[in-house]
mmCIF file of C-alpha atoms in Angstrom:
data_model
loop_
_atom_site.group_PDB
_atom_site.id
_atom_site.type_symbol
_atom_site.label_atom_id
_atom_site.label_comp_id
_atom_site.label_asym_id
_atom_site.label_seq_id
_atom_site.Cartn_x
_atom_site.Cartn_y
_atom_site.Cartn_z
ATOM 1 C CA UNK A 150 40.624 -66.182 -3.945
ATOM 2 C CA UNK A 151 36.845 -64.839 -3.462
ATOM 3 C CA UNK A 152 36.149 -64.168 0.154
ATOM 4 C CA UNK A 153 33.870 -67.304 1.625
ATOM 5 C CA UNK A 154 32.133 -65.242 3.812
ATOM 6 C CA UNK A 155 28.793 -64.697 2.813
ATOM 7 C CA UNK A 156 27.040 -61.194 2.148
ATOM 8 C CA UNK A 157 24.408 -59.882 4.895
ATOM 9 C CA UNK A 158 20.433 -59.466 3.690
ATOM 10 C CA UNK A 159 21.295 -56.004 5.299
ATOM 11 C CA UNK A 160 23.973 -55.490 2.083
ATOM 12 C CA UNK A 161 21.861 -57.591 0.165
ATOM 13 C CA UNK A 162 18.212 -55.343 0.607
ATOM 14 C CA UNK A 163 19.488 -52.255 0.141
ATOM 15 C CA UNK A 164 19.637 -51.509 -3.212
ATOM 16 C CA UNK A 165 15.955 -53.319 -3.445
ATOM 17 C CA UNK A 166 14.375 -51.060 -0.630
ATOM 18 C CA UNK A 167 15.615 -48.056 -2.254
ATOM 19 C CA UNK A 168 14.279 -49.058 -5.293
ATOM 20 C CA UNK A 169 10.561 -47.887 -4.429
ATOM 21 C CA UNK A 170 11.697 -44.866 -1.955
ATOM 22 C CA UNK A 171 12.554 -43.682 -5.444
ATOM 23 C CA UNK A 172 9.466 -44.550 -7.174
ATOM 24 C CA UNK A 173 7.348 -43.193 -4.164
ATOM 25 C CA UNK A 174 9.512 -39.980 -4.855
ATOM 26 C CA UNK A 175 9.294 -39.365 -8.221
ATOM 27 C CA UNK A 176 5.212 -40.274 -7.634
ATOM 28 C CA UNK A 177 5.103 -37.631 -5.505
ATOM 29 C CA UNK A 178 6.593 -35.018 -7.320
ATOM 30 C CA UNK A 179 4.666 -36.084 -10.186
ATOM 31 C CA UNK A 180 1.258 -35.147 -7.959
ATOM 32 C CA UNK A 181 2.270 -32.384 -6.568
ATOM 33 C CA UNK A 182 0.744 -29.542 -8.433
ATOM 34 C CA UNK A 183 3.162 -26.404 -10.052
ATOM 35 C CA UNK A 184 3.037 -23.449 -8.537
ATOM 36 C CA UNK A 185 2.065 -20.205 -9.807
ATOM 37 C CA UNK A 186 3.147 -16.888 -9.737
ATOM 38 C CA UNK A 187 1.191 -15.339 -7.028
ATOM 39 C CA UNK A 188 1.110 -18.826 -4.969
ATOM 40 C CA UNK A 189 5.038 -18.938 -5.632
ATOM 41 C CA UNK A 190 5.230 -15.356 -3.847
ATOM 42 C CA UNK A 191 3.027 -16.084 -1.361
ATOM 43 C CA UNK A 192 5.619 -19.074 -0.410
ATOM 44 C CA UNK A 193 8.246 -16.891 -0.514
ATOM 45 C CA UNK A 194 6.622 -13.796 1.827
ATOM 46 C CA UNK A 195 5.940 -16.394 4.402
ATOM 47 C CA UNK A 196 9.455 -16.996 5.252
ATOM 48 C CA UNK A 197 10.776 -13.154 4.704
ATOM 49 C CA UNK A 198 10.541 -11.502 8.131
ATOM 50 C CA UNK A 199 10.859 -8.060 6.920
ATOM 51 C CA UNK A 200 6.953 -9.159 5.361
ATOM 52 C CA UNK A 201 5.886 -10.557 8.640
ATOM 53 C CA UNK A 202 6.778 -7.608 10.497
ATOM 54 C CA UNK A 203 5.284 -4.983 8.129
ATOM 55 C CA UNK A 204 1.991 -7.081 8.164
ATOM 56 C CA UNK A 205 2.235 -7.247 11.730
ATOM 57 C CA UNK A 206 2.000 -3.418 12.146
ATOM 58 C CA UNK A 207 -0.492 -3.158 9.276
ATOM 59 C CA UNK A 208 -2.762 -5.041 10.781
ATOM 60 C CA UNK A 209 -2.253 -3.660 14.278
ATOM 61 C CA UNK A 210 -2.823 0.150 12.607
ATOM 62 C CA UNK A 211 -6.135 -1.211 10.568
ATOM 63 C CA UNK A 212 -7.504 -2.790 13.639
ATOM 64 C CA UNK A 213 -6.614 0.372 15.857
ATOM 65 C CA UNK A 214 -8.467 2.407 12.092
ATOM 66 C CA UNK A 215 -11.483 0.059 11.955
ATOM 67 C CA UNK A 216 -12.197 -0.379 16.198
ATOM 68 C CA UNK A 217 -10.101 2.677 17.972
ATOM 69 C CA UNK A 218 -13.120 2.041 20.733
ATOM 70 C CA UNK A 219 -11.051 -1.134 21.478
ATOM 71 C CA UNK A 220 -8.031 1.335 22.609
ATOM 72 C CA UNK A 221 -10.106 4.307 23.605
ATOM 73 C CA UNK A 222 -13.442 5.009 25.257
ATOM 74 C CA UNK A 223 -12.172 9.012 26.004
ATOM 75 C CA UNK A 224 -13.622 11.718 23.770
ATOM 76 C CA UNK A 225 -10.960 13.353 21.045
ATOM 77 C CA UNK A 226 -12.667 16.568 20.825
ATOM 78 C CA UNK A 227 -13.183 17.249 24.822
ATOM 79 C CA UNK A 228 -11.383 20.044 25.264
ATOM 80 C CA UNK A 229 -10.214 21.129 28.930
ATOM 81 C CA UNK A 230 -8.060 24.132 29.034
ATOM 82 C CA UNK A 231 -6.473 23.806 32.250
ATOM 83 C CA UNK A 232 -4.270 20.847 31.280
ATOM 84 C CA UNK A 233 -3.583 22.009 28.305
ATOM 85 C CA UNK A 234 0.070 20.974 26.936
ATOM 86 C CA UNK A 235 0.483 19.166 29.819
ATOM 87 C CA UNK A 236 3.051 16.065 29.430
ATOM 88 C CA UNK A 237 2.280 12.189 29.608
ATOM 89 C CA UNK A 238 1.034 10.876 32.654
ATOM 90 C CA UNK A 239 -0.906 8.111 34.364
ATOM 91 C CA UNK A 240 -4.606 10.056 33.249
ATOM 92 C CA UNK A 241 -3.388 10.840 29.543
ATOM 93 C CA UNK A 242 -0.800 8.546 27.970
ATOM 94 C CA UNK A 243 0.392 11.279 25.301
ATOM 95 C CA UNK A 244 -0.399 14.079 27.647
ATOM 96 C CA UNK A 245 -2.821 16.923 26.194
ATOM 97 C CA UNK A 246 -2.274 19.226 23.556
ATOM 98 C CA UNK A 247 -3.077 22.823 22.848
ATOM 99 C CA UNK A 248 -6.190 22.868 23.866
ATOM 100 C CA UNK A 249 -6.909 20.542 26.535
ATOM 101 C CA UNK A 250 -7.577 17.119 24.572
ATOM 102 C CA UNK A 251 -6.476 13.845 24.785
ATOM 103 C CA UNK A 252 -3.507 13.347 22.927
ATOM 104 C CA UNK A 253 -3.889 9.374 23.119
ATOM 105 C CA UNK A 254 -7.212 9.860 22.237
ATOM 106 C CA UNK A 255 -6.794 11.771 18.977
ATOM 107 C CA UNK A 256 -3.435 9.775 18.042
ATOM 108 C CA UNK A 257 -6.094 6.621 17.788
ATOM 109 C CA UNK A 258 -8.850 8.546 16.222
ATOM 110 C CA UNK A 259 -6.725 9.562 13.748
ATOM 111 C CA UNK A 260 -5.295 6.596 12.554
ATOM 112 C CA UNK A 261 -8.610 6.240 11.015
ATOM 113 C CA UNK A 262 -8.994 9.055 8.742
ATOM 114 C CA UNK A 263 -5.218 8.948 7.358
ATOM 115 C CA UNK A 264 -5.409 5.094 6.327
ATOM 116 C CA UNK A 265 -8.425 5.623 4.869
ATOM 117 C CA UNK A 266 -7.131 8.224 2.709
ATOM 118 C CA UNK A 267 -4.013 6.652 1.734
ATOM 119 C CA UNK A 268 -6.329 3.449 1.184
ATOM 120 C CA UNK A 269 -8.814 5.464 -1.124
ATOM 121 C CA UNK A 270 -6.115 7.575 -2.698
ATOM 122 C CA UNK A 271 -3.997 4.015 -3.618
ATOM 123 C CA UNK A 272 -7.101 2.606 -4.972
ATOM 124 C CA UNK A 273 -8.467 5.190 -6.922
ATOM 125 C CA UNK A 274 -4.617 6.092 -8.783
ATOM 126 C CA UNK A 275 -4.388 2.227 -9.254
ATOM 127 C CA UNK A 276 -7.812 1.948 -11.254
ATOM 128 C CA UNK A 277 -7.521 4.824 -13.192
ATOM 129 C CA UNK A 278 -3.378 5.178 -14.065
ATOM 130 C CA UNK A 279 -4.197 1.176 -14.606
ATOM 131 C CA UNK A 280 -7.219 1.363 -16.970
ATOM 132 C CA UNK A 281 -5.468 4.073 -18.732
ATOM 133 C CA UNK A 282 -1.915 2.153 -19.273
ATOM 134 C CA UNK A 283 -3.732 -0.910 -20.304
ATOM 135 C CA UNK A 284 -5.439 0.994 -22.752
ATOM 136 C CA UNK A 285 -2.572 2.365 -24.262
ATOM 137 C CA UNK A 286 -0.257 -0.699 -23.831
ATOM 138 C CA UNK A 287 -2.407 -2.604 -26.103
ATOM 139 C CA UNK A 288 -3.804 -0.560 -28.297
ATOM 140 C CA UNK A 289 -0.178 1.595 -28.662
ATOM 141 C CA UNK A 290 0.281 3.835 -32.178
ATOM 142 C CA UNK A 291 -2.190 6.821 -31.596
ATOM 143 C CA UNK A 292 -3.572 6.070 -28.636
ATOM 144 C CA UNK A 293 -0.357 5.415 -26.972
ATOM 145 C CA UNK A 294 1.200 8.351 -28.173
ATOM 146 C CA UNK A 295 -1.301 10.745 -27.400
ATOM 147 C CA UNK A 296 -2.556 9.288 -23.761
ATOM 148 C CA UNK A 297 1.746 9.426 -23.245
ATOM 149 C CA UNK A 298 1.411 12.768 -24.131
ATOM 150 C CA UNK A 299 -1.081 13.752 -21.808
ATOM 151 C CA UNK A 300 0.185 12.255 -18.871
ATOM 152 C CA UNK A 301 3.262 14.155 -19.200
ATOM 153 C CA UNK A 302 1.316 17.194 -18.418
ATOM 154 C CA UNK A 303 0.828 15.240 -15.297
ATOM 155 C CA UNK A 304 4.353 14.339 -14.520
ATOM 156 C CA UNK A 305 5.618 17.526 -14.907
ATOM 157 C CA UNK A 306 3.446 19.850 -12.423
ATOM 158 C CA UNK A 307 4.890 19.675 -9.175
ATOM 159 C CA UNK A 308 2.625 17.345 -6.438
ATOM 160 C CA UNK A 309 2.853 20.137 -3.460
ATOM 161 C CA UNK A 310 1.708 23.531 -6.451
ATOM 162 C CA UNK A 311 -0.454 20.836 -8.570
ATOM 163 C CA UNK A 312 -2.360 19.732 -4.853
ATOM 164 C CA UNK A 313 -2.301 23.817 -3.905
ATOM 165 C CA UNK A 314 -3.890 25.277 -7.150
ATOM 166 C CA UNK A 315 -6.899 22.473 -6.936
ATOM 167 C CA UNK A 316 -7.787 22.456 -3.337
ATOM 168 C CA UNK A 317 -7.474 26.346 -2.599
ATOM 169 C CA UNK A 318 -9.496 26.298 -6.204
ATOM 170 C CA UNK A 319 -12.650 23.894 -5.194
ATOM 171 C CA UNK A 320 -12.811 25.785 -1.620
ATOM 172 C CA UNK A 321 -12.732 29.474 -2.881
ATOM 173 C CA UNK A 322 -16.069 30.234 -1.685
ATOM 174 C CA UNK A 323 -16.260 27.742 1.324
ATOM 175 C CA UNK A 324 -14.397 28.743 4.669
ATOM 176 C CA UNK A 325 -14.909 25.918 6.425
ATOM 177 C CA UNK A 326 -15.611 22.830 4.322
ATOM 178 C CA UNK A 327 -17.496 19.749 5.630
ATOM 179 C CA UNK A 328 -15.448 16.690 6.795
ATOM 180 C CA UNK A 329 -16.734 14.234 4.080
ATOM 181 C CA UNK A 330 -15.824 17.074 1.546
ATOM 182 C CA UNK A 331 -12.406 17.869 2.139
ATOM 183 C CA UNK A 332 -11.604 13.835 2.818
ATOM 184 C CA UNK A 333 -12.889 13.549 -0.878
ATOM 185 C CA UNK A 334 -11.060 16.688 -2.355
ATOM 186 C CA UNK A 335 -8.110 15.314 -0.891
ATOM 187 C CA UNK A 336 -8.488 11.778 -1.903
ATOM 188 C CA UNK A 337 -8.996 12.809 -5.794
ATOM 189 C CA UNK A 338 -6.055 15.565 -5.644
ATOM 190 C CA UNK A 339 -3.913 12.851 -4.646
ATOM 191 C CA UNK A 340 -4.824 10.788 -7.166
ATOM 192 C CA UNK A 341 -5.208 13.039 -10.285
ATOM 193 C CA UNK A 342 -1.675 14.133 -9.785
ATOM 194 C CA UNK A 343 -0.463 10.084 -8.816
ATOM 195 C CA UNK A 344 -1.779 8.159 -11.921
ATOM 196 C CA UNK A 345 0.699 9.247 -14.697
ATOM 197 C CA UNK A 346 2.698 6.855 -12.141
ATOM 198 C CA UNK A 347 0.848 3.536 -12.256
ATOM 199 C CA UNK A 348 -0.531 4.472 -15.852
ATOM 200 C CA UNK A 349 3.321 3.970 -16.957
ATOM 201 C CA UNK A 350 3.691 0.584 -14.900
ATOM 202 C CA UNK A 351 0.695 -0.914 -16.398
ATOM 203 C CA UNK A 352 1.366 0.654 -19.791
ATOM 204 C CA UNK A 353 4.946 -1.661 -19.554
ATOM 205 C CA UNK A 354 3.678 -4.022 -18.847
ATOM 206 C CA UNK A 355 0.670 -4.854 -21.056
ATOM 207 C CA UNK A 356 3.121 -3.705 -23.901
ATOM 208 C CA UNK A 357 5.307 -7.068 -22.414
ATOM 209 C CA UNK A 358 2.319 -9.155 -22.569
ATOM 210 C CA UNK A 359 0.763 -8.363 -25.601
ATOM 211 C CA UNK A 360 3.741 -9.788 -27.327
ATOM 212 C CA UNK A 361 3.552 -13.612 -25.969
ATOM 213 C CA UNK A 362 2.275 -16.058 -27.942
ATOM 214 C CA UNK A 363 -0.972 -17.235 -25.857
ATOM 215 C CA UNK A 364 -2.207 -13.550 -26.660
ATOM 216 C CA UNK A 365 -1.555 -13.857 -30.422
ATOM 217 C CA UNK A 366 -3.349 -17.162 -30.457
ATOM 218 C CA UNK A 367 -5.984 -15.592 -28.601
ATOM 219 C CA UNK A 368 -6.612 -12.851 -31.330
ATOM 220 C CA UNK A 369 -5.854 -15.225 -33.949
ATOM 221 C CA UNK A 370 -9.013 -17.075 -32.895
ATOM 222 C CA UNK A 371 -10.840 -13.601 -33.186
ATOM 223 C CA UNK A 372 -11.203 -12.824 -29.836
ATOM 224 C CA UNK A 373 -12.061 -9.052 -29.198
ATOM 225 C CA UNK A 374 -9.772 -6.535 -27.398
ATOM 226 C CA UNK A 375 -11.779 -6.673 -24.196
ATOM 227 C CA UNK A 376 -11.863 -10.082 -23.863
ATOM 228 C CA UNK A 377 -8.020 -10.535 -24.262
ATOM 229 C CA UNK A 378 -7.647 -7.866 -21.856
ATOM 230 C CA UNK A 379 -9.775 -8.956 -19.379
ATOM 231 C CA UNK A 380 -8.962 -12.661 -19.528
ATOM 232 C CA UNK A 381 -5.300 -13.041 -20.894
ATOM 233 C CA UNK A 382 -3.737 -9.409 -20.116
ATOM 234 C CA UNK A 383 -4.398 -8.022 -16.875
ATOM 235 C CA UNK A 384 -3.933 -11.033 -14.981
ATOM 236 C CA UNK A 385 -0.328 -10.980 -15.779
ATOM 237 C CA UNK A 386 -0.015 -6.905 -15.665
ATOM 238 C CA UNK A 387 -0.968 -7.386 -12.050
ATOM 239 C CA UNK A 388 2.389 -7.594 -10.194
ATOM 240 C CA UNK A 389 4.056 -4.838 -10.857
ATOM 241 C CA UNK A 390 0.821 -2.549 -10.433
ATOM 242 C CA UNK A 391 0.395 -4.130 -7.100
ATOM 243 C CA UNK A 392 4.002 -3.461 -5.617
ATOM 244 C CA UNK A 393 3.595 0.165 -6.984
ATOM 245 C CA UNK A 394 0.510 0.405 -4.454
ATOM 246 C CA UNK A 395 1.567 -1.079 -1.685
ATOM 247 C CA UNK A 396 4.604 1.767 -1.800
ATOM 248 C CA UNK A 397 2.468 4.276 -2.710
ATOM 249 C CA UNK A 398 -0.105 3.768 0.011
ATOM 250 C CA UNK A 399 2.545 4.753 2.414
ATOM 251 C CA UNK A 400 3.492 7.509 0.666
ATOM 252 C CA UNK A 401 -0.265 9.018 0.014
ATOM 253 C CA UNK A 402 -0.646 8.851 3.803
ATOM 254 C CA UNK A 403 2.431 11.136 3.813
ATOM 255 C CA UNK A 404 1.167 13.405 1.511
ATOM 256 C CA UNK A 405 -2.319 13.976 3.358
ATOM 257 C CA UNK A 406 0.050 14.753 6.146
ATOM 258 C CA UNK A 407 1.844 17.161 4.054
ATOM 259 C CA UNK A 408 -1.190 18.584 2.991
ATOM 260 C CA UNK A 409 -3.058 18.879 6.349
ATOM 261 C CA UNK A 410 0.591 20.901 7.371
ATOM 262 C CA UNK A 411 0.239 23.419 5.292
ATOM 263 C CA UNK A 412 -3.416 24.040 5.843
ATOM 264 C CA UNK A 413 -4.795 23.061 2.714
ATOM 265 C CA UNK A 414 -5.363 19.242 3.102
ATOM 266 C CA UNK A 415 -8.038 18.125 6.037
ATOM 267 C CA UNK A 416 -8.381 20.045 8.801
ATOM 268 C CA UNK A 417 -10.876 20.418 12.069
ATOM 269 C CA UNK A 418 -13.183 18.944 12.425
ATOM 270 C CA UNK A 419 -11.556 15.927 10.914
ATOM 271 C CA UNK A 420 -9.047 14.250 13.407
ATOM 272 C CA UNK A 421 -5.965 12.850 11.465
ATOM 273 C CA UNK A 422 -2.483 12.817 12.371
ATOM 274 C CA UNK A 423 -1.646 15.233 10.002
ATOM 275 C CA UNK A 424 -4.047 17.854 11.454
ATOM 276 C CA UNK A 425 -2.476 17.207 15.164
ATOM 277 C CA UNK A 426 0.990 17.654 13.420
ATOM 278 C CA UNK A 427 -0.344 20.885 12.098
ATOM 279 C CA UNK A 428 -1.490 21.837 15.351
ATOM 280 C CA UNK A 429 1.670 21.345 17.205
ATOM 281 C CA UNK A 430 3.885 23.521 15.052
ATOM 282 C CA UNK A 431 4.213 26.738 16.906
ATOM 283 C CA UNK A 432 4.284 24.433 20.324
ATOM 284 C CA UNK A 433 7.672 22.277 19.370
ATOM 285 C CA UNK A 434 9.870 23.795 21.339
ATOM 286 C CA UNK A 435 7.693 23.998 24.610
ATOM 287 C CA UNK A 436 5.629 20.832 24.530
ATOM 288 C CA UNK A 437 8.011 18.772 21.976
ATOM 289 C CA UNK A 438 5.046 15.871 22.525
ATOM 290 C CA UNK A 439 2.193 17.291 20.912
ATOM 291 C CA UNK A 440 4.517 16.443 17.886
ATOM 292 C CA UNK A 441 6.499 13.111 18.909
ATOM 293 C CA UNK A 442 3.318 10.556 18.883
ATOM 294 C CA UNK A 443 1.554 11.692 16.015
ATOM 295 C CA UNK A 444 4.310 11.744 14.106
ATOM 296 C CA UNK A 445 5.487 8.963 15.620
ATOM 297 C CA UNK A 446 2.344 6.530 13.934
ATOM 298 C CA UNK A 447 3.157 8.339 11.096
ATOM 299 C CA UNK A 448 6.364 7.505 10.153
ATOM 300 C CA UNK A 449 6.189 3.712 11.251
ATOM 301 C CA UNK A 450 2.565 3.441 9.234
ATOM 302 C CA UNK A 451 5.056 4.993 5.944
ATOM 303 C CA UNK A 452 8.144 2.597 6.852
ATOM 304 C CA UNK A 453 5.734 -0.464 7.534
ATOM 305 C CA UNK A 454 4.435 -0.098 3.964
ATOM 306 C CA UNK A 455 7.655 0.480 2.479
ATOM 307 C CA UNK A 456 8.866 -2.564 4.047
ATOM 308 C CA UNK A 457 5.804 -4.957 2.650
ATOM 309 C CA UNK A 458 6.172 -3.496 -0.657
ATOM 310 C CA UNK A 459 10.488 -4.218 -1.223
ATOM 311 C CA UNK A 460 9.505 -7.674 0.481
ATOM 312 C CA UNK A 461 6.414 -8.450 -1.840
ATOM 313 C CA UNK A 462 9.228 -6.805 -4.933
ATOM 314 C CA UNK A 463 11.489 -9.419 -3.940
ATOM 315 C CA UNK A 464 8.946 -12.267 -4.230
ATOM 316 C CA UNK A 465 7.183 -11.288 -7.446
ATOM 317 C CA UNK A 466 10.785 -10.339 -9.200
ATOM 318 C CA UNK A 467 11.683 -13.319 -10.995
ATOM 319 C CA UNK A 468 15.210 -12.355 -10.798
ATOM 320 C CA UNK A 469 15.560 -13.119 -7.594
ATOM 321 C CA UNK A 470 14.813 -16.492 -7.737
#
């Protein structure tokens, strides 16, 4: 027997009102644009909080680099030798240091000098170990072969005796070098002994894309080198370059600290943290906070760029999606 009862228009509409939910779905997937690579990482960063954190101390350490008169008004270099090593208080934050100074002062100062050598030394070793890999990438046989070569040379000298033999080398004559000078000594050192580094990153990876099929069309057509390069190339080279420099920026602002402690990187009159570190050496025992803050900014400036470059990794690494 078939049950009288008749069926509800609730029953009845259903399977007709879901019938253009699903159109108005599939309509909207249909308009909704792909995403690419860098916008498909960029999706990704924003809901990795180990990237929100790091760029929320970047940004705090270039604002303090850019404007330290926003933090500071006292004058890094005033020098008043009866509070000298004295500890943190109300009047000086970081206490004074060897000579009299403001400690809080010269921690801000200094923020300035070391980001903008890591900055220059990352941007000069990206732009020449990247020109240089693309170069060889591309071209490979004899050009590859000897340009490997070369940078082996590179590779294979030690960063601390490599950064030694050409600083102690260009200031022979000079005893006490200008600011500007040593900044740019120190910024090229860095980066003459970094690019074998990048050159090998880019070199990978324009070896990679030189095999796809869009660049064979392209020189098919008779496009020349430089325009495939420029236009079809480096734009997909770019990833792995970049996470190599956000690393290394971190770790070029720990090598002009390095530098600076063993008396051959910048020094006075330049304020950077690595000079205050150098300054507080024979004092670590007695006034343990001439070293604490500078070192301090240094190590969370290193970790907060370590940090934004594993998180930006993770997004551009196709394996992880």
């Amino acid at each position: 027997m078939t049950d009288p009862r008749p069926t509800t228009g609730l029953a009845a509409a259903t399977p007709a009102a879901e019938a253009p939910r699903a159109d108005e779905k599939n309509e909207q997937a249909k308009k909704e644009k792909p995403r690419g690579l860098w916008s498909d990482a960029w999706r990704d960063l924003r809901r990795r909080p180990l990237f929100l954190i790091a760029s929320a101390i970047i940004l705090l350490l270039l604002i303090i680099a850019a404007f330290p008169q926003l933090f500071t008004s006292a004058d890094p270099n005033f020098q008043d030798l009866t509070k000298a090593r004295d500890t943190p208080s109300g009047d000086a934050w970081f206490g004074y240091d060897n000579l009299g100074r403001d400690l809080y002062a010269r921690t801000i100062i200094g923020a300035r000098a070391s980001i903008l050598v890591g900055l220059a030394a990352t941007l000069l070793t990206v732009l020449l170990g990247g020109l240089i890999g693309i170069i060889a990438g591309y071209f490979g046989g004899i050009v590859d072969t000897l340009i490997s070569r070369f940078s082996e040379i590179f590779m294979g000298l030690p960063f601390v005796l490599g950064a030694i033999v050409i600083l102690t080398t260009f200031n022979a004559d000079i005893k006490i070098p200008s600011g500007s000078r040593i900044i740019t000594q120190v910024v090229v050192t860095i980066a003459v002994l970094s690019w074998p580094i990048s050159m090998r990153i880019m070199r990978s990876a324009a070896i990679a894309a030189k095999q796809q099929d869009y660049v064979k069309a392209a020189r098919a057509l008779g496009a020349s080198p430089t325009r495939i390069i420029m236009r079809h190339v480096l734009p997909n080279t770019l990833a792995p370059v970049m996470v190599y420099a956000t690393i290394a920026l971190g770790g070029f602002i720990g090598a002009e600290a390095t530098l600076s402690f063993l008396g051959i990187g910048l020094r006075e009159p330049v304020v950077s943290w690595g000079v205050m570190i150098s300054d507080s050496r024979n004092y670590i025992q007695s006034a343990p906070h001439l070293l604490f803050f500078p070192a301090g900014f240094l190590v969370l400036t290193v970790l907060a760029f370590v940090m934004l470059g594993d998180a930006v990794r993770d997004a551009l690494d196709p394996k992880q999606k």
